[in-house]
Tab-separated table of C-alpha atoms in Angstrom:
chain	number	residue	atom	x	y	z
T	1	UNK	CA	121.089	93.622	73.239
T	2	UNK	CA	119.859	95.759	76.190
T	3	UNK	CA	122.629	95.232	79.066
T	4	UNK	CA	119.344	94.571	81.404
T	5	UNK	CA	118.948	91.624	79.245
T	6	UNK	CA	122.187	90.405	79.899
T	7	UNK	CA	121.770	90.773	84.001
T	8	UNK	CA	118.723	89.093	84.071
T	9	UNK	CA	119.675	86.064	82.409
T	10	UNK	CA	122.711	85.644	84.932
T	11	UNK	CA	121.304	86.448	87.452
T	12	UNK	CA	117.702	84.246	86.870
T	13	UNK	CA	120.192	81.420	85.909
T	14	UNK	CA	122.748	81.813	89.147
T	15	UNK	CA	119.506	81.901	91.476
T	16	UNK	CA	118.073	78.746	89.685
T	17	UNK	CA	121.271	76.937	90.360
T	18	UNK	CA	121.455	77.936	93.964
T	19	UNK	CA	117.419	77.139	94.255
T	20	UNK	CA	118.132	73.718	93.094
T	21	UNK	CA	120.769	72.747	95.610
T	22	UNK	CA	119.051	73.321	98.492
T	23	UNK	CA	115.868	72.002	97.522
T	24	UNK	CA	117.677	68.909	96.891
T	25	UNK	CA	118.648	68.529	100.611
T	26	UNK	CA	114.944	70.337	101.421
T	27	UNK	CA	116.139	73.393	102.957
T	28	UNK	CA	114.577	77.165	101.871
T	29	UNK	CA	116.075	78.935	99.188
T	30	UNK	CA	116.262	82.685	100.582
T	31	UNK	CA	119.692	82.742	102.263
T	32	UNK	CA	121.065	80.943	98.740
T	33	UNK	CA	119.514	83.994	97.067
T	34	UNK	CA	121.754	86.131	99.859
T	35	UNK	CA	124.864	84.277	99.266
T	36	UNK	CA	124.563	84.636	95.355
T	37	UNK	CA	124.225	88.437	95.536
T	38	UNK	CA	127.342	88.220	98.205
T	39	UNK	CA	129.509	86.015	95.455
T	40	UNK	CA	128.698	88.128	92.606
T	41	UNK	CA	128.071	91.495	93.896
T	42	UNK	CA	130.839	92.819	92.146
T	43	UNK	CA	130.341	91.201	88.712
T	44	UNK	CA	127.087	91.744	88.221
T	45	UNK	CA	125.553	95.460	88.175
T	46	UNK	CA	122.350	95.482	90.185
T	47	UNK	CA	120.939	98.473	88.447
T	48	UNK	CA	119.821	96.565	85.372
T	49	UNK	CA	117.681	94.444	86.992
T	50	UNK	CA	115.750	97.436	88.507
T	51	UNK	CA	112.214	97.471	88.712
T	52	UNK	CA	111.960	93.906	89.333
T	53	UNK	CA	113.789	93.785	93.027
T	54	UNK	CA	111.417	96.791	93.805
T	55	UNK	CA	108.537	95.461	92.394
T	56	UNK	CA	109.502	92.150	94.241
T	57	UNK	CA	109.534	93.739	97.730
T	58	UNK	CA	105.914	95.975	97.051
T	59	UNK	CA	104.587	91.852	96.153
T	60	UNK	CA	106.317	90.366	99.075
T	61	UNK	CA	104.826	92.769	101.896
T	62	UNK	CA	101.678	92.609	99.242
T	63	UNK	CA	101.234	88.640	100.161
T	64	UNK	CA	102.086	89.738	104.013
T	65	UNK	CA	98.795	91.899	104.103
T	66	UNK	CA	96.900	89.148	101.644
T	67	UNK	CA	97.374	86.472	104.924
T	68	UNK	CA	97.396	89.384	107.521
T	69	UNK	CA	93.404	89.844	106.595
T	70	UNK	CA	90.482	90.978	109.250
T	71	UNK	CA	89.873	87.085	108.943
T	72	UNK	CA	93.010	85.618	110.735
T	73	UNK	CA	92.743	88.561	113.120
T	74	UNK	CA	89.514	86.887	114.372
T	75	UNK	CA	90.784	82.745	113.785
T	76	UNK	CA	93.683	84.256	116.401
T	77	UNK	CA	92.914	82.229	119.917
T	78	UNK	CA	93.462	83.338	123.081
T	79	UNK	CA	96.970	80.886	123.487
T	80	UNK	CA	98.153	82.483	120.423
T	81	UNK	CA	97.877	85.898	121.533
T	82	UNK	CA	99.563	85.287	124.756
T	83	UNK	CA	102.486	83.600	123.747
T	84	UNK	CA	102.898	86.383	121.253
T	85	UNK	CA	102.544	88.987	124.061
T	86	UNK	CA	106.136	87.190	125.627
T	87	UNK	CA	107.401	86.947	122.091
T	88	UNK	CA	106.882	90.948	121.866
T	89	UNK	CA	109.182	91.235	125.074
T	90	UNK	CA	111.851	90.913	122.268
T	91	UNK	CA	111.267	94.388	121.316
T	92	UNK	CA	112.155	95.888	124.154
T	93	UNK	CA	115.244	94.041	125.567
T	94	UNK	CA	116.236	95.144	121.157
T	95	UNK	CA	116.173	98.378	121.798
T	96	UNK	CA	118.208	98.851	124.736
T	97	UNK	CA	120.291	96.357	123.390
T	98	UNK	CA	120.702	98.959	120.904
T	99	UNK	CA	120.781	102.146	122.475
T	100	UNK	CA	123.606	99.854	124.555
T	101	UNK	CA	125.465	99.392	121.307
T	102	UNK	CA	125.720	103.353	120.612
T	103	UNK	CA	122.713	103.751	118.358
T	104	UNK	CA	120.151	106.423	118.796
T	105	UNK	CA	116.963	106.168	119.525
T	106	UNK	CA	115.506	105.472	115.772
T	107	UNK	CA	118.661	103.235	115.119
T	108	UNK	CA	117.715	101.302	118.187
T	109	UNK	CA	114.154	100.783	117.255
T	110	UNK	CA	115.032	99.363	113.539
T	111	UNK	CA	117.463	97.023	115.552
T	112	UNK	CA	114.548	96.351	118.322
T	113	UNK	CA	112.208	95.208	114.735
T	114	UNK	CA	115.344	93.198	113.203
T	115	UNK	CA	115.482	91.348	116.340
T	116	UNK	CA	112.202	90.696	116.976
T	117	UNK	CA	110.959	89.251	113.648
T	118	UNK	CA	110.437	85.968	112.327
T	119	UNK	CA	110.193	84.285	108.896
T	120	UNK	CA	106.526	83.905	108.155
T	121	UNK	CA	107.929	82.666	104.726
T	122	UNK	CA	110.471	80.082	105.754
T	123	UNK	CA	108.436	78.988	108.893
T	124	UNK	CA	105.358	78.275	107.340
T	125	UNK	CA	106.937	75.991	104.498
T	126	UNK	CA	108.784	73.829	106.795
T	127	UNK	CA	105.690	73.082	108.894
T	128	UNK	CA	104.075	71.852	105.627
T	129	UNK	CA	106.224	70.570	104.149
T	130	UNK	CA	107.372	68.474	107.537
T	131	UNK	CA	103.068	67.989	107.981
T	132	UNK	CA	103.009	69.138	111.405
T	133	UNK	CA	100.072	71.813	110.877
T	134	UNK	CA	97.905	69.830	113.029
T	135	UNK	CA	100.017	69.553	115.348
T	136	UNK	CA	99.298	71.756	118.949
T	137	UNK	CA	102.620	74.105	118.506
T	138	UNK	CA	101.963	75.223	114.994
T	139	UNK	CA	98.900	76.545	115.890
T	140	UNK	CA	100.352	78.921	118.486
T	141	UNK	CA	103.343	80.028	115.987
T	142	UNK	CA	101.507	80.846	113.296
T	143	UNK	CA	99.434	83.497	115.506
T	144	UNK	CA	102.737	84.387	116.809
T	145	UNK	CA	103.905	85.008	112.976
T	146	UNK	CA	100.391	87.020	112.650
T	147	UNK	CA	100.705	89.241	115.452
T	148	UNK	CA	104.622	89.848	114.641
T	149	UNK	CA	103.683	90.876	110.785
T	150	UNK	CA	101.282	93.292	112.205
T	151	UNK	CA	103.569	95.165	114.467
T	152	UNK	CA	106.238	95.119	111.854
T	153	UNK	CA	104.092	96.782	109.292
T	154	UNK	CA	103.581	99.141	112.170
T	155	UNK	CA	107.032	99.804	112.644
T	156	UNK	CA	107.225	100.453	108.673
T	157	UNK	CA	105.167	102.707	108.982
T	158	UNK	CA	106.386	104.374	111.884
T	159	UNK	CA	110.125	104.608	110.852
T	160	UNK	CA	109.974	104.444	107.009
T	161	UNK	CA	108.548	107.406	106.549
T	162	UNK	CA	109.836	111.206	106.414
T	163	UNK	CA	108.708	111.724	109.655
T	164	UNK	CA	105.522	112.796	112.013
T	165	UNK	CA	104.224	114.549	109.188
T	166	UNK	CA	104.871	111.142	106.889
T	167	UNK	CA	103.332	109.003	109.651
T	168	UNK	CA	100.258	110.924	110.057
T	169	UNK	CA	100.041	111.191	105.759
T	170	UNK	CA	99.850	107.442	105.945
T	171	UNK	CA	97.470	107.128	108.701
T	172	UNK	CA	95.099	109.326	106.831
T	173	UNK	CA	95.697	107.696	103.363
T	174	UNK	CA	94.720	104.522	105.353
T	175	UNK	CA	91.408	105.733	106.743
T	176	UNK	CA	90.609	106.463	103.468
T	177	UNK	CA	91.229	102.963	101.941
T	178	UNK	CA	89.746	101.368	104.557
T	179	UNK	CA	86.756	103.341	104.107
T	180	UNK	CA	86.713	102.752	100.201
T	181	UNK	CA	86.511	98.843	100.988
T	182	UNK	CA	83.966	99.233	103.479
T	183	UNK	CA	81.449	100.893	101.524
T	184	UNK	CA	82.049	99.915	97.725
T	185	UNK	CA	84.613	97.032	98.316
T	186	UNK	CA	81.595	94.551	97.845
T	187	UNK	CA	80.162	95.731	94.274
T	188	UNK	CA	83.920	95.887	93.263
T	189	UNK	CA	84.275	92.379	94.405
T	190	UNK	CA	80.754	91.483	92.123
T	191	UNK	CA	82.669	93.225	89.560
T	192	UNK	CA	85.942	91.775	89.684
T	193	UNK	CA	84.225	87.864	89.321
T	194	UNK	CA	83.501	88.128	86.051
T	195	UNK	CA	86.518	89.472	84.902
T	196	UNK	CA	89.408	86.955	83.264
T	197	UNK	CA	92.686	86.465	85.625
T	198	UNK	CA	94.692	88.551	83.113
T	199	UNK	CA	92.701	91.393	83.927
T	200	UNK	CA	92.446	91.027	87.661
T	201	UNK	CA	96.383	90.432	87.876
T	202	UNK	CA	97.096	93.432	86.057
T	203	UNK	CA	94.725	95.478	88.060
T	204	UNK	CA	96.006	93.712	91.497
T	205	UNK	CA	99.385	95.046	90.192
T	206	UNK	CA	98.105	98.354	89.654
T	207	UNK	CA	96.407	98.881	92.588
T	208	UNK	CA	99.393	97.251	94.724
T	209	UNK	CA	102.028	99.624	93.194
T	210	UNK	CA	99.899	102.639	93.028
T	211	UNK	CA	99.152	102.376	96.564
T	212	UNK	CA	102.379	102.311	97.490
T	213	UNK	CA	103.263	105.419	94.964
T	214	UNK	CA	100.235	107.432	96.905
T	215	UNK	CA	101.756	106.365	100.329
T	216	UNK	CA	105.354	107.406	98.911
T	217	UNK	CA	103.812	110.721	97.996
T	218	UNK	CA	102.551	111.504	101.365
T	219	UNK	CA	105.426	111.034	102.834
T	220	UNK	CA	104.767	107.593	104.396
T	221	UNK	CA	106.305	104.305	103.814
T	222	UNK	CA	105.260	102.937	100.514
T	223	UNK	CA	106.349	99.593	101.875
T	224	UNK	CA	102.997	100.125	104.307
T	225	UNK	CA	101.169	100.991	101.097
T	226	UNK	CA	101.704	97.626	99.842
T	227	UNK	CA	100.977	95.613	102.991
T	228	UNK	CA	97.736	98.015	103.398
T	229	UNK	CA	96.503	96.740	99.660
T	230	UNK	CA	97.364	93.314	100.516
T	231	UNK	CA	94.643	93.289	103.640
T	232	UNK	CA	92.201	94.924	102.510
T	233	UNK	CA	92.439	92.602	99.511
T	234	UNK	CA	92.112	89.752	101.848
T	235	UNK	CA	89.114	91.630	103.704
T	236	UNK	CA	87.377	91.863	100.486
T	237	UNK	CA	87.657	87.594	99.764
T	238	UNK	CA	90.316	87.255	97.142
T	239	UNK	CA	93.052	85.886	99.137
T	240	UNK	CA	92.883	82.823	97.105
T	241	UNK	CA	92.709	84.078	93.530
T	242	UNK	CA	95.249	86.974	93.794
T	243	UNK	CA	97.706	84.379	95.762
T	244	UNK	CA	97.300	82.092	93.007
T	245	UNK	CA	97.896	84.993	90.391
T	246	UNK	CA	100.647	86.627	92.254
T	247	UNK	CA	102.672	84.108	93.463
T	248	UNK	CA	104.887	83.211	90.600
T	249	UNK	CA	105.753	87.018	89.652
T	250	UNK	CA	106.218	87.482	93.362
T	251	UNK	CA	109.013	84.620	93.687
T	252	UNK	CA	110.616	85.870	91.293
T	253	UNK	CA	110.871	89.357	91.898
T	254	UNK	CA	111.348	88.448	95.370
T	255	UNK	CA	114.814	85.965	94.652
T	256	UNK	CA	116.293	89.072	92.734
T	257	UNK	CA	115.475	91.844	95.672
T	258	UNK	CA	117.701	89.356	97.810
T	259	UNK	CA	120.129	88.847	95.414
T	260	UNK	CA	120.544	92.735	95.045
T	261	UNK	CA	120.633	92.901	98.997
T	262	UNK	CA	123.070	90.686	99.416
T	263	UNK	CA	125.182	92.081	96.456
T	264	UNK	CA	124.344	95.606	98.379
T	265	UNK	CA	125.614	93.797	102.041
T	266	UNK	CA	129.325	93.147	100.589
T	267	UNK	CA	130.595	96.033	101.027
T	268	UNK	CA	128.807	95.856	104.816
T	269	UNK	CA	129.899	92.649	105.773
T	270	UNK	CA	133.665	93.350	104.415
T	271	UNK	CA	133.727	95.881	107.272
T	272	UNK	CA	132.157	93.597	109.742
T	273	UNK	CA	132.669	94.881	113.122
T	274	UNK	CA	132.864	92.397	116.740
T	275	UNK	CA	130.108	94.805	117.780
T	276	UNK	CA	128.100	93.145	115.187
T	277	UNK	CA	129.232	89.634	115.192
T	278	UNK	CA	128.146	89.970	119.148
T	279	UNK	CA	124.950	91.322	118.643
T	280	UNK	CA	123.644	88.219	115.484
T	281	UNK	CA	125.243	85.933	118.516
T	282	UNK	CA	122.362	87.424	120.824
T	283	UNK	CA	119.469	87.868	118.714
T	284	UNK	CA	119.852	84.350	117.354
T	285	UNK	CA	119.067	82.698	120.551
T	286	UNK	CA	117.550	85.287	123.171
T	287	UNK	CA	114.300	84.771	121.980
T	288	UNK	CA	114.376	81.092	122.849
T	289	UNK	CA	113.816	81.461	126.862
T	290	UNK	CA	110.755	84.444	125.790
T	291	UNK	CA	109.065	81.432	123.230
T	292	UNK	CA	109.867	79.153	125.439
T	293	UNK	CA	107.649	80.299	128.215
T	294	UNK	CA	104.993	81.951	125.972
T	295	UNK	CA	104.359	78.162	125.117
T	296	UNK	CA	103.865	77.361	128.574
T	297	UNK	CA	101.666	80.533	128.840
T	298	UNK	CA	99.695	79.296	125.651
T	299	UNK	CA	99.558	75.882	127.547
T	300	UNK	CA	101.478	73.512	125.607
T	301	UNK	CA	103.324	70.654	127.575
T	302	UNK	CA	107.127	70.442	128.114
T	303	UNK	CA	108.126	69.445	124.506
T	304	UNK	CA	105.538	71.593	122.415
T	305	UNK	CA	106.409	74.715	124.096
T	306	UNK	CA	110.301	73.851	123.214
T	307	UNK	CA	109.037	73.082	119.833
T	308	UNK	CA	107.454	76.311	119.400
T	309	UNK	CA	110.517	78.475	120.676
T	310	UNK	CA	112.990	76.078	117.768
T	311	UNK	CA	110.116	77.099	115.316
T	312	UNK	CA	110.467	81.241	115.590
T	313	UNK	CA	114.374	80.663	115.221
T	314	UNK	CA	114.711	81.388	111.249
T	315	UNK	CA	114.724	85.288	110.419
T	316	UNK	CA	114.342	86.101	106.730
T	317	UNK	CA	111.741	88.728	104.665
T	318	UNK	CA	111.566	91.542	107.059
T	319	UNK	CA	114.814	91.487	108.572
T	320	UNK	CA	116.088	92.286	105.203
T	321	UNK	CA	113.464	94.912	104.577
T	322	UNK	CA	113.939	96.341	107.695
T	323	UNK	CA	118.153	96.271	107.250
T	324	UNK	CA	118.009	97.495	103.758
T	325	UNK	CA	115.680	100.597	105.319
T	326	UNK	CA	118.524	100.964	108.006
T	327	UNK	CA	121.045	100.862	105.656
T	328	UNK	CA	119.236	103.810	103.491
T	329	UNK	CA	119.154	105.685	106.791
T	330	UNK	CA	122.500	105.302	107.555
T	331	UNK	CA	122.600	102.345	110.517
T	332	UNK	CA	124.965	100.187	108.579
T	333	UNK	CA	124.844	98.131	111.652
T	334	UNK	CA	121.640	97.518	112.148
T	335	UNK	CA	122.060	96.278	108.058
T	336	UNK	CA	125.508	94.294	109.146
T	337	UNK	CA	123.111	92.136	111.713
T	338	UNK	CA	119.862	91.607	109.736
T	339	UNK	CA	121.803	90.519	106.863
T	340	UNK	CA	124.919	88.093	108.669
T	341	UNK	CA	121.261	86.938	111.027
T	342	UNK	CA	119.247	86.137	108.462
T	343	UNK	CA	121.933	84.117	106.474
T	344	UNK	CA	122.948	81.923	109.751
T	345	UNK	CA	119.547	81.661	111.124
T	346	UNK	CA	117.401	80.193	107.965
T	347	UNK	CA	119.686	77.020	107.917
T	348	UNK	CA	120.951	77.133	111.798
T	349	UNK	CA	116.359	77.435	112.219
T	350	UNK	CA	115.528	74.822	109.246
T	351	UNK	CA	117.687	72.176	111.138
T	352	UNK	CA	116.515	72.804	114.796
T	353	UNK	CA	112.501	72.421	113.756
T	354	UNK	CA	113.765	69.597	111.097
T	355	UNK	CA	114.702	67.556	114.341
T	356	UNK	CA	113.013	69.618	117.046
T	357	UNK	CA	111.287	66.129	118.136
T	358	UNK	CA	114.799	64.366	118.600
T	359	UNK	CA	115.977	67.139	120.429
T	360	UNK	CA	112.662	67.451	122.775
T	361	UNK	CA	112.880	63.345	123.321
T	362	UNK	CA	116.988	63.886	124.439
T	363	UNK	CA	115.912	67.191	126.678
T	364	UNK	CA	113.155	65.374	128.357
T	365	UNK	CA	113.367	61.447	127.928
T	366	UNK	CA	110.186	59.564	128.970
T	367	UNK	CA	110.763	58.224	131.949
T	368	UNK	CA	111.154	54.407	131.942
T	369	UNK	CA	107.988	51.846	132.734
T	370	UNK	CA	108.802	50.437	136.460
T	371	UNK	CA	108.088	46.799	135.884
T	372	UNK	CA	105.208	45.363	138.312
T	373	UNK	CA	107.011	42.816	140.833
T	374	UNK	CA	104.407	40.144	141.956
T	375	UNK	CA	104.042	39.590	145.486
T	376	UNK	CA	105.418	36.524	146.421
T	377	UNK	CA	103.035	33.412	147.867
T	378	UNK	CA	103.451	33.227	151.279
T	379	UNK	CA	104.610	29.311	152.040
C-alpha cells in the first residue's frame, strides 16, 4: 500500500479524535488540529499527505473571497466601518512593535498582519452557535471581520509575492478577471444552472486552483489567486451553491494544512525565544482598548462595545497563513507568534465571548432600584 495511504488514515483518524473532544465541551476544533500536528510531528511524515494541505489552504482563502463578495461590501454600515477603522490602528502599533523587536521592514509588516487579524472562522461559529446574531455587537464584528479579510488579502498580495514586479503581475491578472466577470460572468452563470453539482464542483475546483497557478506564474501570491476566485464567485450569485459544494472538501483539507503547520511549528516552538513569548503576551490583549472604543465609535452602549472587543480576541486561519508565509521567508519569529497566538487565543477567545455577558454584568453592575419612601402624614 502507497505510504500516502498510510498518513492519511492516521492522520484523518488523530484529527477526528481531537475534533470530537472539543466539540463535546463546544469549543472550535482548529487549535486541536495545531496541537495534533505539534504531538506527532515527528511520527508522522507530512509529505504524504501533500496536495491535500495545499489544496486545503487555496479552499480556505477560496470561502474567504466567497463571503468577501461586492454584496457584503455594500450590507457594510457606517458603525461597522468605523469601528473597523480603530481596529486597523492594530497595524500600525504591529509594525513598530516589530521593527522594535529587530525585524526589518517586510518582517515587521507580516508581524503588523499576524497581529492584526481575527478568526472570521472561529468568530462567526460561536456567535451562532451561542444565537447572538441579532444581537447589536455582532453586527459591528462581523463588518470588522469583513474589512480585516480584505486588507489581509491585500497584504497577501503585497508580501507573498516575488516582489514589485509580482505585485504589479497580480494586479494586472486581477483587472483581467474582474473584467471577464463583468462582461460574460452573467451567460456563464445561465450556463452553469443547468449543469449537475458534480460538474460545477469540479469546475469550481478548477477554476479555484488554476487561478491561483496563473497568479503563481506571474509572480504574485497564488494565495490572492484563490481569494480573487472566491469573490468574484460570490459577485456572480453562487455563494450558496459552491459553499454548499465546497465545504466538506474544504474542512477537510483545511484540518490537515493545520495539522502539517503545527507538525512544521515544532521545531519553531522548541526554540521558543522570551522575545516571542513577550510579543503573543501583547498581541493577545492590545487590541482590546482599540475594539473597545471602536464600539463606542460604532455607538454601542457600555457592555456591547466590551462585548465586541471579547469577540475579535480568537486568532486562527490567517495568522497561520500569514506565519507559515513568514516562516518560508525566513521570519521564524513572526511564525513562533502566529502559531503559540493562535493556539492560546482560540480557547483563551471561545471562553471570554462564551461568558462575555457575565463578565459585562460584573464590570458594570446595574445599579440598584432606590426604593420610593412615602411621605409621612403630617399629624
Amino acid at each position: 500500500m502507497h505510504p500516502s495511504v498510510e498518513a492519511f488514515a492516521l492522520a484523518a483518524g488523530l484529527l477526528a479524535l481531537g475534533a470530537a473532544l472539543v466539540h463535546r465541551f463546544g469549543f472550535p476544533p482548529l487549535p486541536v488540529y495545531l496541537l495534533t500536528g505539534l504531538l506527532v510531528g515527528e511520527r508522522l511524515s507530512v509529505e504524504e499527505l501533500e496536495p491535500l494541505p495545499s489544496l486545503g489552504l487555496l479552499l480556505l482563502l477560496f470561502s474567504v473571497g466567497l463571503e468577501f463578495g461586492p454584496d457584503r461590501l455594500r450590507e457594510l454600515s457606517g458603525k461597522a466601518t468605523r469601528a473597523g477603522l480603530y481596529d486597523a490602528l492594530a497595524l500600525p502599533l504591529g509594525f513598530l512593535l516589530g521593527l522594535l523587536a529587530g525585524l526589518d521592514l517586510k518582517g515587521a509588516a507580516l508581524l503588523a498582519g499576524v497581529l492584526y487579524v481575527s478568526s472570521s472562522a472561529v468568530i462567526v461559529k460561536l456567535i451562532i452557535d451561542l444565537r447572538r446574531a441579532a444581537n447589536p455587537e455582532s453586527e459591528v464584528v462581523l463588518g470588522v471581520l469583513v474589512l480585516e479579510d480584505l486588507v489581509v488579502a491585500l497584504l497577501l498580495a503585497l508580501l507573498g509575492g516575488h516582489g514589485a514586479g509580482g505585485f504589479l503581475g497580480g494586479v494586472v491578472m486581477a483587472a483581467f478577471y474582474l473584467l471577464f466577470a463583468r462582461y460574460l460572468g452573467p451567460r456563464l452563470v445561465r450556463f452553469m444552472e443547468a449543469l449537475s453539482d458534480e460538474l460545477v464542483l469540479l469546475l469550481g475546483a478548477a477554476f479555484t486552483t488554476g487561478t491561483a497557478l496563473l497568479f503563481h506564474a506571474v509572480g504574485a501570491s497564488e494565495g490572492v489567486g484563490a481569494f480573487l476566485s472566491g469573490v468574484i464567485a460570490a459577485g456572480l450569485g453562487l455563494r450558496e451553491r459552491l459553499e454548499h459544494l465546497f465545504g466538506p472538501v474544504r474542512d477537510l483539507g483545511v484540518a490537515l494544512f493545520f495539522l502539517v503547520v503545527g507538525a512544521q511549528a515544532l521545531k519553531l516552538l522548541k526554540g521558543l525565544t522570551p522575545l516571542a513569548v513577550g510579543v503573543v503576551a501583547l498581541g493577545l490583549f492590545f487590541k482590546l482598548p482599540l475594539n473597545h472604543l471602536g464600539g463606542a465609535r460604532a455607538g454601542l452602549g457600555k457592555k456591547r462595545r466590551l462585548y465586541s472587543a471579547l469577540y475579535l480576541v480568537p486568532r486562527g486561519e490567517f495568522n497561520l497563513v500569514l506565519g507559515n508565509l513568514a516562516l518560508a521567508q525566513g521570519y521564524p519569529l513572526v511564525a513562533q507568534v502566529a502559531v503559540l497566538l493562535v493556539l492560546l487565543s482560540i480557547p483563551l477567545g471561545a471562553l471570554l465571548i462564551r461568558y462575555a455577558p457575565e463578565i459585562g454584568e460584573h464590570l458594570y453592575p446595574k445599579a440598584p432600584k432606590s426604593k420610593r419612601v412615602a411621605p409621612s402624614r403630617p399629624g
